[in-house]
Amino acid sequence: MNKIEILTATKNDLSIILEIQKICFEESALRYNTRDIQPLKQILQEVEKEFNEGIFLKAVCDDKIIGSVRSYQKENTCYINKLIVLPDFQNQGIGRKLMNEIEKKFSVKRFELFTGFKDEKNIAFYQKLGYEIFNTKELSETVSIVFMEKIV
């Protein structure tokens, strides 16, 4: 595999990041038997709003964006959202690199994120990075999310 670079995303990257997001969340939609999940319904204007309020990183291989993560800070907590890596590039340490880099961008006491309760692979991944489950919230009859935090 060629060298992976983790870079700060620009506004011009957002449409590609949104495309990758929709590809990555297809698997979750199948797992929950619904396409009615926010990452699949999100539109570019919403992503632009998130971009203006936080930090987006991108993983790049051969000048092609293959992953991303976004976050924002509120008081002493950094909220991490939508860690995505194209399926062909998963399980190669790219998600870990994105998480490590986004955590370096913030001088906070706590990081928080959430993932679907059926996304056992994601939960295990975040636990390896030091995150622990602290809450669960039911969004619908078929979808619940788990909130995870890392105290630093």
mmCIF file of C-alpha atoms in Angstrom:
data_model
loop_
_atom_site.group_PDB
_atom_site.id
_atom_site.type_symbol
_atom_site.label_atom_id
_atom_site.label_comp_id
_atom_site.label_asym_id
_atom_site.label_seq_id
_atom_site.Cartn_x
_atom_site.Cartn_y
_atom_site.Cartn_z
ATOM 1 C CA MET A 1 0.000 0.000 0.000
ATOM 2 C CA ASN A 2 1.207 3.496 -0.791
ATOM 3 C CA LYS A 3 1.806 6.121 1.861
ATOM 4 C CA ILE A 4 -1.288 7.444 3.613
ATOM 5 C CA GLU A 5 -1.279 11.115 4.552
ATOM 6 C CA ILE A 6 -3.593 12.665 7.133
ATOM 7 C CA LEU A 7 -4.305 16.260 6.135
ATOM 8 C CA THR A 8 -6.703 19.028 7.066
ATOM 9 C CA ALA A 9 -9.652 18.927 4.665
ATOM 10 C CA THR A 10 -10.707 21.971 2.665
ATOM 11 C CA LYS A 11 -14.170 23.100 1.658
ATOM 12 C CA ASN A 12 -13.465 21.717 -1.833
ATOM 13 C CA ASP A 13 -13.127 18.213 -0.319
ATOM 14 C CA LEU A 14 -16.589 18.150 1.235
ATOM 15 C CA SER A 15 -18.571 16.696 -1.680
ATOM 16 C CA ILE A 16 -16.115 13.782 -1.953
ATOM 17 C CA ILE A 17 -16.183 13.275 1.826
ATOM 18 C CA LEU A 18 -19.998 13.178 1.696
ATOM 19 C CA GLU A 19 -19.859 10.547 -1.077
ATOM 20 C CA ILE A 20 -17.476 8.423 1.006
ATOM 21 C CA GLN A 21 -19.724 8.885 4.049
ATOM 22 C CA LYS A 22 -22.708 7.489 2.142
ATOM 23 C CA ILE A 23 -20.679 4.505 0.913
ATOM 24 C CA CYS A 24 -19.414 3.772 4.426
ATOM 25 C CA PHE A 25 -22.810 3.993 6.104
ATOM 26 C CA GLU A 26 -24.518 1.658 3.590
ATOM 27 C CA GLU A 27 -23.349 -1.290 5.691
ATOM 28 C CA SER A 28 -24.936 0.222 8.804
ATOM 29 C CA ALA A 29 -28.189 0.772 6.927
ATOM 30 C CA LEU A 30 -28.267 -2.927 6.067
ATOM 31 C CA ARG A 31 -27.461 -3.919 9.644
ATOM 32 C CA TYR A 32 -30.352 -1.831 10.978
ATOM 33 C CA ASN A 33 -32.649 -2.617 8.061
ATOM 34 C CA THR A 34 -33.330 1.074 7.431
ATOM 35 C CA ARG A 35 -31.962 3.793 5.188
ATOM 36 C CA ASP A 36 -33.450 6.369 7.534
ATOM 37 C CA ILE A 37 -30.159 7.235 9.209
ATOM 38 C CA GLN A 38 -28.673 10.719 9.306
ATOM 39 C CA PRO A 39 -25.352 9.939 7.548
ATOM 40 C CA LEU A 40 -27.235 8.660 4.474
ATOM 41 C CA LYS A 41 -29.719 11.552 4.434
ATOM 42 C CA GLN A 42 -27.213 14.325 5.073
ATOM 43 C CA ILE A 43 -26.860 16.936 2.328
ATOM 44 C CA LEU A 44 -23.838 18.995 1.322
ATOM 45 C CA GLN A 45 -25.114 22.195 2.974
ATOM 46 C CA GLU A 46 -25.260 20.387 6.331
ATOM 47 C CA VAL A 47 -21.712 19.101 5.878
ATOM 48 C CA GLU A 48 -20.575 22.647 5.021
ATOM 49 C CA LYS A 49 -22.165 23.919 8.244
ATOM 50 C CA GLU A 50 -20.295 21.239 10.250
ATOM 51 C CA PHE A 51 -17.096 22.182 8.401
ATOM 52 C CA ASN A 52 -17.485 25.836 9.393
ATOM 53 C CA GLU A 53 -17.974 24.873 13.053
ATOM 54 C CA GLY A 54 -15.160 22.356 13.508
ATOM 55 C CA ILE A 55 -12.177 20.522 12.075
ATOM 56 C CA PHE A 56 -12.276 17.973 9.250
ATOM 57 C CA LEU A 57 -9.344 15.702 8.516
ATOM 58 C CA LYS A 58 -8.920 13.568 5.424
ATOM 59 C CA ALA A 59 -6.878 10.460 4.726
ATOM 60 C CA VAL A 60 -5.251 10.645 1.295
ATOM 61 C CA CYS A 61 -3.611 7.887 -0.762
ATOM 62 C CA ASP A 62 -2.258 8.638 -4.255
ATOM 63 C CA ASP A 63 -3.968 12.056 -4.230
ATOM 64 C CA LYS A 64 -7.336 10.387 -3.572
ATOM 65 C CA ILE A 65 -9.399 10.933 -0.421
ATOM 66 C CA ILE A 66 -10.062 7.534 1.152
ATOM 67 C CA GLY A 67 -11.292 8.534 4.604
ATOM 68 C CA SER A 68 -12.201 11.349 6.944
ATOM 69 C CA VAL A 69 -13.118 12.326 10.477
ATOM 70 C CA ARG A 70 -14.675 15.516 11.831
ATOM 71 C CA SER A 71 -14.900 17.101 15.242
ATOM 72 C CA TYR A 72 -15.678 20.214 17.190
ATOM 73 C CA GLN A 73 -15.005 21.455 20.705
ATOM 74 C CA LYS A 74 -17.532 22.581 23.284
ATOM 75 C CA GLU A 75 -16.046 23.618 26.621
ATOM 76 C CA ASN A 76 -13.576 20.892 27.675
ATOM 77 C CA THR A 77 -14.981 18.174 25.398
ATOM 78 C CA CYS A 78 -14.085 17.347 21.812
ATOM 79 C CA TYR A 79 -16.966 15.687 19.956
ATOM 80 C CA ILE A 80 -15.761 13.332 17.232
ATOM 81 C CA ASN A 81 -18.119 12.460 14.383
ATOM 82 C CA LYS A 82 -18.264 10.284 11.321
ATOM 83 C CA LEU A 83 -14.966 8.462 11.210
ATOM 84 C CA ILE A 84 -15.106 6.968 7.719
ATOM 85 C CA VAL A 85 -12.694 4.906 5.626
ATOM 86 C CA LEU A 86 -13.572 3.437 2.237
ATOM 87 C CA PRO A 87 -14.219 -0.325 2.546
ATOM 88 C CA ASP A 88 -11.207 -1.290 0.373
ATOM 89 C CA PHE A 89 -8.905 0.592 2.769
ATOM 90 C CA GLN A 90 -10.357 -0.584 6.087
ATOM 91 C CA ASN A 91 -8.376 -2.677 8.590
ATOM 92 C CA GLN A 92 -5.095 -1.056 7.539
ATOM 93 C CA GLY A 93 -4.661 1.380 10.442
ATOM 94 C CA ILE A 94 -6.123 4.404 8.647
ATOM 95 C CA GLY A 95 -8.993 4.887 11.102
ATOM 96 C CA ARG A 96 -6.508 4.767 13.975
ATOM 97 C CA LYS A 97 -4.321 7.384 12.233
ATOM 98 C CA LEU A 98 -7.323 9.670 11.705
ATOM 99 C CA MET A 99 -8.369 9.311 15.350
ATOM 100 C CA ASN A 100 -4.840 9.929 16.642
ATOM 101 C CA GLU A 101 -4.503 13.067 14.525
ATOM 102 C CA ILE A 102 -7.915 14.494 15.438
ATOM 103 C CA GLU A 103 -7.183 13.958 19.136
ATOM 104 C CA LYS A 104 -3.888 15.873 18.740
ATOM 105 C CA LYS A 105 -5.789 18.901 17.392
ATOM 106 C CA PHE A 106 -7.591 19.518 20.684
ATOM 107 C CA SER A 107 -6.325 20.317 24.154
ATOM 108 C CA VAL A 108 -9.323 19.008 26.103
ATOM 109 C CA LYS A 109 -10.045 16.821 29.122
ATOM 110 C CA ARG A 110 -12.508 14.573 27.334
ATOM 111 C CA PHE A 111 -13.346 13.147 23.913
ATOM 112 C CA GLU A 112 -16.834 11.895 23.087
ATOM 113 C CA LEU A 113 -18.305 10.004 20.141
ATOM 114 C CA PHE A 114 -21.175 7.677 19.373
ATOM 115 C CA THR A 115 -21.821 4.672 17.175
ATOM 116 C CA GLY A 116 -24.651 2.249 16.549
ATOM 117 C CA PHE A 117 -25.248 -0.409 19.190
ATOM 118 C CA LYS A 118 -25.080 -3.138 16.521
ATOM 119 C CA ASP A 119 -21.756 -1.831 15.210
ATOM 120 C CA GLU A 120 -19.701 -4.190 17.366
ATOM 121 C CA LYS A 121 -16.598 -3.771 15.196
ATOM 122 C CA ASN A 122 -16.706 0.004 15.727
ATOM 123 C CA ILE A 123 -17.253 -0.345 19.469
ATOM 124 C CA ALA A 124 -14.282 -2.723 19.784
ATOM 125 C CA PHE A 125 -12.134 -0.376 17.670
ATOM 126 C CA TYR A 126 -12.915 2.631 19.866
ATOM 127 C CA GLN A 127 -12.341 0.585 23.027
ATOM 128 C CA LYS A 128 -8.839 -0.271 21.746
ATOM 129 C CA LEU A 129 -8.246 3.486 21.486
ATOM 130 C CA GLY A 130 -9.225 3.992 25.135
ATOM 131 C CA TYR A 131 -12.908 4.893 24.770
ATOM 132 C CA GLU A 132 -15.520 3.495 27.157
ATOM 133 C CA ILE A 133 -19.293 3.276 26.827
ATOM 134 C CA PHE A 134 -21.063 5.645 29.196
ATOM 135 C CA ASN A 135 -24.610 5.873 27.809
ATOM 136 C CA THR A 136 -27.075 4.353 25.343
ATOM 137 C CA LYS A 137 -29.934 6.122 23.592
ATOM 138 C CA GLU A 138 -32.794 4.585 21.613
ATOM 139 C CA LEU A 139 -33.479 6.510 18.400
ATOM 140 C CA SER A 140 -36.228 4.232 17.097
ATOM 141 C CA GLU A 141 -37.557 0.720 17.585
ATOM 142 C CA THR A 142 -34.662 -0.683 15.563
ATOM 143 C CA VAL A 143 -31.848 1.821 16.129
ATOM 144 C CA SER A 144 -29.982 2.658 19.326
ATOM 145 C CA ILE A 145 -26.652 4.398 19.713
ATOM 146 C CA VAL A 146 -23.943 4.011 22.308
ATOM 147 C CA PHE A 147 -22.048 7.023 23.570
ATOM 148 C CA MET A 148 -18.373 6.521 24.292
ATOM 149 C CA GLU A 149 -15.865 8.767 26.027
ATOM 150 C CA LYS A 150 -12.154 8.992 26.622
ATOM 151 C CA ILE A 151 -10.925 10.984 29.605
ATOM 152 C CA VAL A 152 -7.427 12.446 29.169
#
